[in-house]
Coordinates of C-alpha atoms in Angstrom, one line a residue:
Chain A
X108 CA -139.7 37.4 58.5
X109 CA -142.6 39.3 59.9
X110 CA -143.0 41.9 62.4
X111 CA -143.3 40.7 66.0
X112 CA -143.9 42.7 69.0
X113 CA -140.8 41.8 70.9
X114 CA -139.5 43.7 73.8
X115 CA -136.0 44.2 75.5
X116 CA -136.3 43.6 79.1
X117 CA -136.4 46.3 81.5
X118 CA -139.0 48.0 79.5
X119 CA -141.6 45.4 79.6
X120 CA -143.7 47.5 81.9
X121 CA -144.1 50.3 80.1
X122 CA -144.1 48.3 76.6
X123 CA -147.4 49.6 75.2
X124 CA -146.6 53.5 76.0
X125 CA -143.4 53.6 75.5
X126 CA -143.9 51.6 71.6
X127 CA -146.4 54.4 70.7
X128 CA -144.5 57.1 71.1
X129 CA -141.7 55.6 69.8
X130 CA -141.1 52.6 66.9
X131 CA -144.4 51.8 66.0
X132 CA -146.2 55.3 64.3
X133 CA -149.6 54.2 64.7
X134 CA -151.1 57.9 64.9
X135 CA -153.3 58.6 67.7
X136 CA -155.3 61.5 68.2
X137 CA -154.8 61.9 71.7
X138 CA -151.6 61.4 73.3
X139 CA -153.4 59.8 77.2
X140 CA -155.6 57.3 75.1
X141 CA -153.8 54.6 74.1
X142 CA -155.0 52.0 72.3
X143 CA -154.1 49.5 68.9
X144 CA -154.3 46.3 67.8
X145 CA -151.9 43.8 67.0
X146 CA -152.5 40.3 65.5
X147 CA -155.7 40.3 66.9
X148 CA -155.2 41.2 70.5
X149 CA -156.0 44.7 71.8
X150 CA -154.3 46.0 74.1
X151 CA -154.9 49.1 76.3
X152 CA -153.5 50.8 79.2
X153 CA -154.9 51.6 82.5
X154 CA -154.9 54.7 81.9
X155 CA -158.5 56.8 82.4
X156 CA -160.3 57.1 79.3
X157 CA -162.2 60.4 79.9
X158 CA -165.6 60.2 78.3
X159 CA -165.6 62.8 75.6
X160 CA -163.1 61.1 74.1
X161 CA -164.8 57.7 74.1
X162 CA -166.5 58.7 70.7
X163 CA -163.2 59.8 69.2
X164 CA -161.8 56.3 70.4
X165 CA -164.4 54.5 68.4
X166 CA -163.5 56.4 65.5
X167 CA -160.4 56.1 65.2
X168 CA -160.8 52.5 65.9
X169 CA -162.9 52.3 62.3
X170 CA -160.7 54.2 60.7
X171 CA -157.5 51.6 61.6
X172 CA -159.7 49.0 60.8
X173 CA -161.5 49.6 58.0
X174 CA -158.9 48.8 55.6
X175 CA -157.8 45.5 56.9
X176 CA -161.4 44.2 56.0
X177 CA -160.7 44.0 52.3
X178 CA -157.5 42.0 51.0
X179 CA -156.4 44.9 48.4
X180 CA -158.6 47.7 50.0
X181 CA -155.9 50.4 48.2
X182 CA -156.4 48.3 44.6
X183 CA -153.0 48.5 44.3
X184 CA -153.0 45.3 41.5
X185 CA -154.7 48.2 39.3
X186 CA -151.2 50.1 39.0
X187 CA -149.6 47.7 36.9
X188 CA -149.9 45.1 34.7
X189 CA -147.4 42.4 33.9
X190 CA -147.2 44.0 30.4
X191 CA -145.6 47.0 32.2
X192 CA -143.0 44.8 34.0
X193 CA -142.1 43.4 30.9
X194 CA -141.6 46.6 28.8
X195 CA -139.4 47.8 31.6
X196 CA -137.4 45.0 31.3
X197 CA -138.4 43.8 34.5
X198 CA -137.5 39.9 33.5
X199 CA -133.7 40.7 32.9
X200 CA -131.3 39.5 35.5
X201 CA -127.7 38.7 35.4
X202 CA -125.5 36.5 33.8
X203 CA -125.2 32.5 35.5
X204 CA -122.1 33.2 37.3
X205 CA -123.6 36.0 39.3
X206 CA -126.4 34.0 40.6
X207 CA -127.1 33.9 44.2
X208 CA -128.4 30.8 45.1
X209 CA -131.2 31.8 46.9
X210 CA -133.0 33.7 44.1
X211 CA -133.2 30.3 42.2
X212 CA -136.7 29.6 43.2
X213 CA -137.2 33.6 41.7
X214 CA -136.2 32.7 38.6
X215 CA -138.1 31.4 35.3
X216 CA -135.1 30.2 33.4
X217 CA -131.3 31.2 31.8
X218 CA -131.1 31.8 28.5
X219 CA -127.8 31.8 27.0
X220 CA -126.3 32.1 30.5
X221 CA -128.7 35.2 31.2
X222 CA -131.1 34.5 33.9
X223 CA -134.9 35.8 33.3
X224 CA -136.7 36.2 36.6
X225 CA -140.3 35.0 36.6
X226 CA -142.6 37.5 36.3
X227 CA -145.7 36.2 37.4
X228 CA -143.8 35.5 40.8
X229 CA -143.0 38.8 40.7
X230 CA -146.2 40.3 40.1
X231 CA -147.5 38.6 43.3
X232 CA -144.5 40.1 45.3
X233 CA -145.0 43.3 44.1
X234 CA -149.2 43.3 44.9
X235 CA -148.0 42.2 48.3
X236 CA -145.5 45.1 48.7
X237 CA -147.4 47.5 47.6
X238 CA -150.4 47.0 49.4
X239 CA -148.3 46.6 52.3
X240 CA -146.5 49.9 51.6
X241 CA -150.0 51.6 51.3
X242 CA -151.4 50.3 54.8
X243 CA -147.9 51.7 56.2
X244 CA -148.4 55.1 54.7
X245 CA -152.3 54.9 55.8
X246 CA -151.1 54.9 59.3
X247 CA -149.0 57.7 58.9
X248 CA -145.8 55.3 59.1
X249 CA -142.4 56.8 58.0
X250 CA -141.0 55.5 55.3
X251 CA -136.9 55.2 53.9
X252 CA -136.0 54.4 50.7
X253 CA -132.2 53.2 50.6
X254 CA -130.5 53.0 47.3
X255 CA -126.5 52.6 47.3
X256 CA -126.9 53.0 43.2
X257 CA -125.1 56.5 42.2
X258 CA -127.0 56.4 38.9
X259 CA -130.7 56.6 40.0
X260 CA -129.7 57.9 43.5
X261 CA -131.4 61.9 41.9
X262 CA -134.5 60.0 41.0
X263 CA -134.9 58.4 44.4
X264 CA -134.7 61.0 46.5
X265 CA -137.0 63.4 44.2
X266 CA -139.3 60.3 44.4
X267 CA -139.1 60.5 48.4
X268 CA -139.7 63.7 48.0
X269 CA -142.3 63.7 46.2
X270 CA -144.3 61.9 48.2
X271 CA -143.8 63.1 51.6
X272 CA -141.3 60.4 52.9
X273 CA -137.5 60.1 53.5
X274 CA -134.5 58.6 51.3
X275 CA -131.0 57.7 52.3
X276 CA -128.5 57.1 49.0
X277 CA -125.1 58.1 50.6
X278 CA -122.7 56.1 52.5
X279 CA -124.7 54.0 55.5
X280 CA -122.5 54.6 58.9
X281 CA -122.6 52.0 61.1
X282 CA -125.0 52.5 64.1
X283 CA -128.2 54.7 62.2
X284 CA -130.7 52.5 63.1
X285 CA -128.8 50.5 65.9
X286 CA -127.2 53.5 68.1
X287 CA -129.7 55.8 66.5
X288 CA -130.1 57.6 70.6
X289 CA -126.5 57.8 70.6
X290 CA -125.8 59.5 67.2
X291 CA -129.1 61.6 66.7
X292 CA -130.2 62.3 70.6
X293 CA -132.3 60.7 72.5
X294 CA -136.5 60.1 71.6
X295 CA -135.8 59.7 67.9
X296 CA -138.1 58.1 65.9
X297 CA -136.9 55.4 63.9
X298 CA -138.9 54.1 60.1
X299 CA -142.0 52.3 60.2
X300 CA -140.9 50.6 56.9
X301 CA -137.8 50.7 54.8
X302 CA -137.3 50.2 51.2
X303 CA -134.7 48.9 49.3
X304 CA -134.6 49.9 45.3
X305 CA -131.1 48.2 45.3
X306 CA -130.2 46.3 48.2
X307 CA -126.0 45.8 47.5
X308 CA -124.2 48.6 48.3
X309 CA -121.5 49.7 45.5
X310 CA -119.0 46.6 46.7
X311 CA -121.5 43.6 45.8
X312 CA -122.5 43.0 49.4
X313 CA -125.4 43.6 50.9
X314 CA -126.4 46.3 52.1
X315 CA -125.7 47.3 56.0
X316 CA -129.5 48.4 56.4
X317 CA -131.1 45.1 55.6
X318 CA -129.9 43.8 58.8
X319 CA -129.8 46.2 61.1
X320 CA -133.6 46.9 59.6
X321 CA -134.0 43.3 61.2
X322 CA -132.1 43.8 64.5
X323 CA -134.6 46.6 64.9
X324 CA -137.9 44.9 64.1
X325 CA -138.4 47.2 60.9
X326 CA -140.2 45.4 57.5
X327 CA -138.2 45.9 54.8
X328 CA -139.3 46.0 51.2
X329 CA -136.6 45.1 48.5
X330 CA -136.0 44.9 44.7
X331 CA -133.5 41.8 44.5
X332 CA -132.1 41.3 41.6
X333 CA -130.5 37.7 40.3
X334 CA -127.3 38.7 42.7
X335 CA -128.9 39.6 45.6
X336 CA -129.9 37.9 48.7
X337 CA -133.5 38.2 49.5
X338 CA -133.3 36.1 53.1
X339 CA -133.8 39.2 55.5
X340 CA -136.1 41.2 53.3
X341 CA -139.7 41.1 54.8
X342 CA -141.4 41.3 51.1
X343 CA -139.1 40.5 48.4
X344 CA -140.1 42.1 45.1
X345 CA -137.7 39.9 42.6
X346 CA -136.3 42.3 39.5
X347 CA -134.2 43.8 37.7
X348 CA -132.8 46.8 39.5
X349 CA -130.2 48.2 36.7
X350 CA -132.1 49.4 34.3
X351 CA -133.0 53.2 34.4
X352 CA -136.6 51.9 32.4
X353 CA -137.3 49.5 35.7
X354 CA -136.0 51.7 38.3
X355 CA -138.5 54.7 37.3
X356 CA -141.0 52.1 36.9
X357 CA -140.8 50.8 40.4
X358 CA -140.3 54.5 41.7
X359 CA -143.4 55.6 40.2
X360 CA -145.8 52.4 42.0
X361 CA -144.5 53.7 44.9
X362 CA -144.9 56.6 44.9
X363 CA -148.5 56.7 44.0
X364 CA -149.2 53.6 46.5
X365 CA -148.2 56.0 48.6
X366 CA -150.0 59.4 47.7
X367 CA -152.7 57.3 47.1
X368 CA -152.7 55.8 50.7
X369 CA -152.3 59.1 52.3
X370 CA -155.0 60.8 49.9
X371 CA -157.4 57.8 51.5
X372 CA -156.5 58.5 55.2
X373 CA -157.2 62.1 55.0
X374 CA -160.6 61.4 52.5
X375 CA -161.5 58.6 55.9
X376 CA -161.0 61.8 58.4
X377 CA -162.9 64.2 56.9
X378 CA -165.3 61.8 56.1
X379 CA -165.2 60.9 60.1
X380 CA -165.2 64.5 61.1
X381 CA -162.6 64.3 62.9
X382 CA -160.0 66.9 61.8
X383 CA -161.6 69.6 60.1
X384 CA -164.3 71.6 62.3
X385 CA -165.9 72.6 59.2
X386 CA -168.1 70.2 57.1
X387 CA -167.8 66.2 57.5
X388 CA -168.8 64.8 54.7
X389 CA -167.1 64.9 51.7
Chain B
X10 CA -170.5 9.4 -3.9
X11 CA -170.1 13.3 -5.3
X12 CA -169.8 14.4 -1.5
X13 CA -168.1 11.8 -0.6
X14 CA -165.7 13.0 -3.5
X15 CA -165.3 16.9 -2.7
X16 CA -165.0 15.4 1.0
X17 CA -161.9 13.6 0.3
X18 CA -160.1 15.7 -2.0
X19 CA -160.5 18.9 0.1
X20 CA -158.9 17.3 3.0
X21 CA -156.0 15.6 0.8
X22 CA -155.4 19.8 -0.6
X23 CA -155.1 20.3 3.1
X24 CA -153.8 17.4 4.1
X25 CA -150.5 18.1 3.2
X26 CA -149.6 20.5 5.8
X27 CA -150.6 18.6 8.8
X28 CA -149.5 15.4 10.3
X29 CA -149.8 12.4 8.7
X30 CA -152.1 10.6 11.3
X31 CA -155.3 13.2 10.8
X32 CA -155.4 12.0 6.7
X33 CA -155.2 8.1 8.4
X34 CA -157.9 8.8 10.4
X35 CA -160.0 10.9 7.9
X36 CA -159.5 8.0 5.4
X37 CA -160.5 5.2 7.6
X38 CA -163.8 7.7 8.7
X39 CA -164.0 8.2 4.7
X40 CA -164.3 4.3 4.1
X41 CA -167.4 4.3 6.7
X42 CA -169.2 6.7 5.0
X43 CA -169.1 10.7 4.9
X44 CA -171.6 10.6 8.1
X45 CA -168.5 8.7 10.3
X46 CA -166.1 11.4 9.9
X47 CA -168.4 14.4 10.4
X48 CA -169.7 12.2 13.1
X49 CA -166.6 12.2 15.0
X50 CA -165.6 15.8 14.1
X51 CA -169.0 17.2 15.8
X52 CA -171.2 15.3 18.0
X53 CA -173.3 17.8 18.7
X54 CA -175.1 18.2 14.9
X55 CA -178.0 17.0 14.2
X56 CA -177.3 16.2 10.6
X57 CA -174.1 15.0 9.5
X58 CA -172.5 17.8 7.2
X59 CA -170.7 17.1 4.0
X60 CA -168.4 18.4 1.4
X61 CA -166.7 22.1 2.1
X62 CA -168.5 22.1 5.5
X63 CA -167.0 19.3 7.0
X64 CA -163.5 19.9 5.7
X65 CA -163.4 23.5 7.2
X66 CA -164.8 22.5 10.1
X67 CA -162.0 20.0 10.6
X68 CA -159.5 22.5 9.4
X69 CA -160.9 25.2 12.1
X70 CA -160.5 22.8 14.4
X71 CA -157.2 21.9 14.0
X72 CA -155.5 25.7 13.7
X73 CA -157.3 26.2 17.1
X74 CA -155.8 23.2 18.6
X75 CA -152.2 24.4 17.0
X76 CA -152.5 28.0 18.3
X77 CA -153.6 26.5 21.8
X78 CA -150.5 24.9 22.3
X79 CA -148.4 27.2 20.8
X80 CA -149.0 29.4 23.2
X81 CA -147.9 26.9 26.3
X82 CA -151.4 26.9 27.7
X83 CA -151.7 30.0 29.6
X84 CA -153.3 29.7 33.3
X85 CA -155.6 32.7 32.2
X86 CA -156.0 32.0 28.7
X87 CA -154.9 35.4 27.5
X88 CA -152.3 36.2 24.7
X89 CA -150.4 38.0 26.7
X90 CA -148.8 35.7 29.1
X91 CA -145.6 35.9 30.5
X92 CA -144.4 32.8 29.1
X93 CA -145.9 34.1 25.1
X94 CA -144.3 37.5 25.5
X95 CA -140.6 35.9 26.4
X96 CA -140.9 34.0 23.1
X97 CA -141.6 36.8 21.0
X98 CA -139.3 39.8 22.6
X99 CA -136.9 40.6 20.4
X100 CA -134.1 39.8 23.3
X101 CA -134.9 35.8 22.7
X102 CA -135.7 35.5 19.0
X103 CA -132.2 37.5 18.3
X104 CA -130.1 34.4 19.7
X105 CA -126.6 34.7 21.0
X106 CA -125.6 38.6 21.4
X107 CA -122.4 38.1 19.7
X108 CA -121.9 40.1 16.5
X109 CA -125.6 41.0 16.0
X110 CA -126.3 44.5 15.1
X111 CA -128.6 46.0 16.5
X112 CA -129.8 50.4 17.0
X113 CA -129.1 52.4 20.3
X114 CA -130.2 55.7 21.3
X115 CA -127.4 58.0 23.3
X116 CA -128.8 59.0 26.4
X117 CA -125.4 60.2 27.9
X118 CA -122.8 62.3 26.4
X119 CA -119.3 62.4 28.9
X120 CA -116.8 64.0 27.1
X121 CA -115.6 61.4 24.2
X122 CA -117.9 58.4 25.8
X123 CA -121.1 57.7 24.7
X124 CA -123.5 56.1 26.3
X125 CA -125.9 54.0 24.6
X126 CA -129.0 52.1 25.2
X127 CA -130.5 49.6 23.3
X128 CA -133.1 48.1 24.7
X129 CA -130.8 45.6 27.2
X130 CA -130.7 45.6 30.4
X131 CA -127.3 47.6 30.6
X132 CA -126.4 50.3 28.3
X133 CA -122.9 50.2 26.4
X134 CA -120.0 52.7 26.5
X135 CA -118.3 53.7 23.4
X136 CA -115.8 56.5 22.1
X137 CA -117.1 59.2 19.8
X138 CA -115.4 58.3 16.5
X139 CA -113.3 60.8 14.5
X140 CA -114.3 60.5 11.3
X141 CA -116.9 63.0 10.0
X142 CA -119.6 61.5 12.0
X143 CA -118.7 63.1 15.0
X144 CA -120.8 66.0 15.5
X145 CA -123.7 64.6 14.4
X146 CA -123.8 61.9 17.6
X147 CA -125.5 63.8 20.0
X148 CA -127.5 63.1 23.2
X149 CA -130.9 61.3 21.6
X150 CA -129.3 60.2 18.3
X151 CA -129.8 56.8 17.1
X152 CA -127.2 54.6 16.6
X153 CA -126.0 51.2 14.7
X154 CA -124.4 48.8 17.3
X155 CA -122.9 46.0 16.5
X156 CA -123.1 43.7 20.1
X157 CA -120.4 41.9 22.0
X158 CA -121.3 40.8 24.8
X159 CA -125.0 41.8 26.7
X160 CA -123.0 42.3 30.2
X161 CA -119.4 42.2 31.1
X162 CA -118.5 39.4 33.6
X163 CA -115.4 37.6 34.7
X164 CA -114.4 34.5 36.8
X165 CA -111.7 35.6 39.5
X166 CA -109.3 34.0 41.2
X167 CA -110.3 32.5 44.6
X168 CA -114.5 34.8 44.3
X169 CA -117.2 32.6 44.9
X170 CA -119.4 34.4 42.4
X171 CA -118.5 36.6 39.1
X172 CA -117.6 40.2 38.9
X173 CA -119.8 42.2 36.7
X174 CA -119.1 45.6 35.2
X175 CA -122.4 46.8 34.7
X176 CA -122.2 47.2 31.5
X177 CA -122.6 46.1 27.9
X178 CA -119.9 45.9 24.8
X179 CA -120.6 46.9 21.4
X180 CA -119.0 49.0 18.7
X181 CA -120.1 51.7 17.7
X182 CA -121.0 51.2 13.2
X183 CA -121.9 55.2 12.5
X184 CA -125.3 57.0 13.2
X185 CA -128.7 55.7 11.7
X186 CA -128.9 56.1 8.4
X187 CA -131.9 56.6 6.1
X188 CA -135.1 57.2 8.6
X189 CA -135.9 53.0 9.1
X190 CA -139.0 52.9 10.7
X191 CA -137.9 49.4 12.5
X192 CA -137.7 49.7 16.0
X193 CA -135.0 46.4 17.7
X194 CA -135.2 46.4 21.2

């Protein structure tokens, strides 16, 4: 399921102002021009463009679009190779019995009544993912990592942490992302992308966040394992998501997808001049 | 007739390990002449070879061809397909998991449990014996292991799917003994 630009209602009318400051993240440098593409189409409002800020405008602009010019402009297939995924046990799933039957088409084979999950599959999942994770973080998107998974819930919140993002590994109440105004106060800003390094919570169901993540237009990336259901996840990454070798594993591409993404937008500013004052070239 | 003699007893010395139907047809090339066989084997010569040429040319020829489809016929033509490196792991060439023994390293100490990884994809619990071994399990020894079952799962009454316990059974055989280099996964 991909992203669409869908609007309730009442708010059709002030759709394009009311989506920047709120859902989308798209960073802007100035709050009264308003401006960003979306499948194509540009939208803008009538708001006056004051002329200083045209040369800003056109800036920006290259910066947003500069990396959709190249398919893997972050080179995030250098990260990893399918050696990697092997060595961390990527390829083990569960026994037969615990299959879901959507992650059939996911899966190479059952040995003995133990699944193996294909790995080339999943090394296309995971470029996809990734890169998709690093054009988030380009655009200074928030990002939440979920994990219901007590064992590895330390290393994904130091891995949040580490690069700059969020991570929520307790119990999921029921309205976080769907009554978010309600519980948190009104204006809150909601993730640009969520991601899922287990997505059953500790009962074998899936997790709440998967689909309220789709109730509220958010792309979800996910680690599903033989069990799992991958309908609702935006880009499903199929793996093994028990082993401590394969959870650091995934932690770690993400988190330098990520530091690496952020490291490029602030190398494409200064480049740009547009932050620093000081010299713009680097 | 000298080549043609060295010709045909090189590839009846090799002949014996591969299939039957290469000797037919390097016998009914031999009755043509020495030129028909290392005719067929290379086109591309310009003057027929003869003798221990032609013989390890055919036999070069033939471990290629083996060693190509061993491997499965990789899209990319590396070694190191996915398909080549499920063959080999030491998960698949063990067999069933039942009774095999195998070495874990402790990576958890709670109490009396241990908890032990060996290379599966879940780790095994067991109790701290209490023999005279005890002290010397610590977190990061190596262990023997002697597998059960690679995950715990179970049929219930009126559940669509099983109910796994996340975990693998083995009992514990005493701490590793004697510095072996080998390395089971």
């Amino acid at each position: 399921m991909r992203t669409l630009l869908t609007f309730w209602g009442k708010q059709v009318s002030m759709a394009a102002r009311t989506l920047m400051k709120g859902l989308w993240g798209l960073r802007h440098s100035r709050a009264a021009t308003i401006g960003f593409s979306c499948g194509g189409q540009h939208y803008t409002t009538a708001a006056s463009i004051k002329p200083p800020q045209l040369q800003t405008d056109d800036v920006s602009e290259k910066i947003m679009s500069l990396p959709l010019q190249k398919p893997d402009f972050f080179r995030v297939s250098e990260l990893f190779s399918l050696k990697d995924l092997f060595d961390a046990r990527v390829h083990l799933g569960h026994k037969k019995g615990c299959r879901h039957r959507l992650m059939e088409p996911y899966l190479y084979g059952c040995r003995l009544d133990h699944d193996i999950i294909d790995l080339d599959q999943t090394v296309e999942h995971l470029q996809q993912a990734l890169n998709f994770t690093a054009h988030i973080a380009y655009r200074g998107g928030i990002i939440l990592f979920i994990s219901r998974r007590r064992q590895f819930g330390h290393l994904v919140e130091s891995t949040a942490k580490d690069c700059g993002e969020y991570a929520h590994t307790r119990y999921w109440q029921g309205g976080l992302l769907t009554n978010a105004p309600t519980q948190y106060g009104p204006g809150v800003r909601l993730p640009d992308l969520i991601i899922f390094l287990s997505t059953l919570n500790n009962v074998f169901q899936p997790h709440v966040a998967i689909r309220d993540a789709a109730k509220m237009n958010i792309p979800t990336v996910g680690v599903v394992d033989s069990n799992c259901n991958p309908s609702l996840v935006t880009y499903p990454v199929p793996g093994n998501d028990d082993t401590p070798a394969a959870m650091e594993l995934y932690c770690r591409l993400f988190k330098m997808t990520i530091s690496r993404a952020k490291d490029k937008r602030r190398q494409m500013e200064l480049l740009h001049g547009l932050t620093a004052p000081s010299s713009p070239s680097s | 007739m000298a080549a043609l003699c060295k010709v045909v007893s090189g590839l009846r010395c090799g002949g014996v390990r591969f299939p039957s139907r290469f000797l037919r047809s390097s016998f009914s090339s031999d009755s043509s002449g020495a030129s028909g066989a290392s005719g067929s084997d290379q086109p591309a010569a310009d003057r027929p070879r003869s003798g221990f040429a032609a013989a390890f040319d055919l036999q070069s020829e033939l471990r290629r061809e083996a060693e190509v489809g061993e491997t499965g016929g990789s899209s990319a033509g590396q070694e190191d397909s996915f398909a080549s490196l499920l063959r080999r792991s030491p998960l698949i060439q063990m067999g069933p998991a039942k009774d095999k023994v195998v070495v874990g390293r402790i990576f958890h100490v709670v109490g009396d449990d241990l908890y032990i990884d060996f290379g599966g994809k879940f780790h095994c619990v067991c109790r701290r014996p209490a023999d005279r071994d005890r002290d010397r399990l610590q977190r990061g020894s190596r262990v023997r292991l002697r597998l059960q079952d690679l995950e715990l799962t179970a049929r219930f009454l009126g559940a669509a799917t099983d109910t796994t316990l996340l975990e693998a059974r083995a009992d514990l055989l005493g701490p590793l003994d004697g510095r072996e280099p080998q390395n089971r996964d």
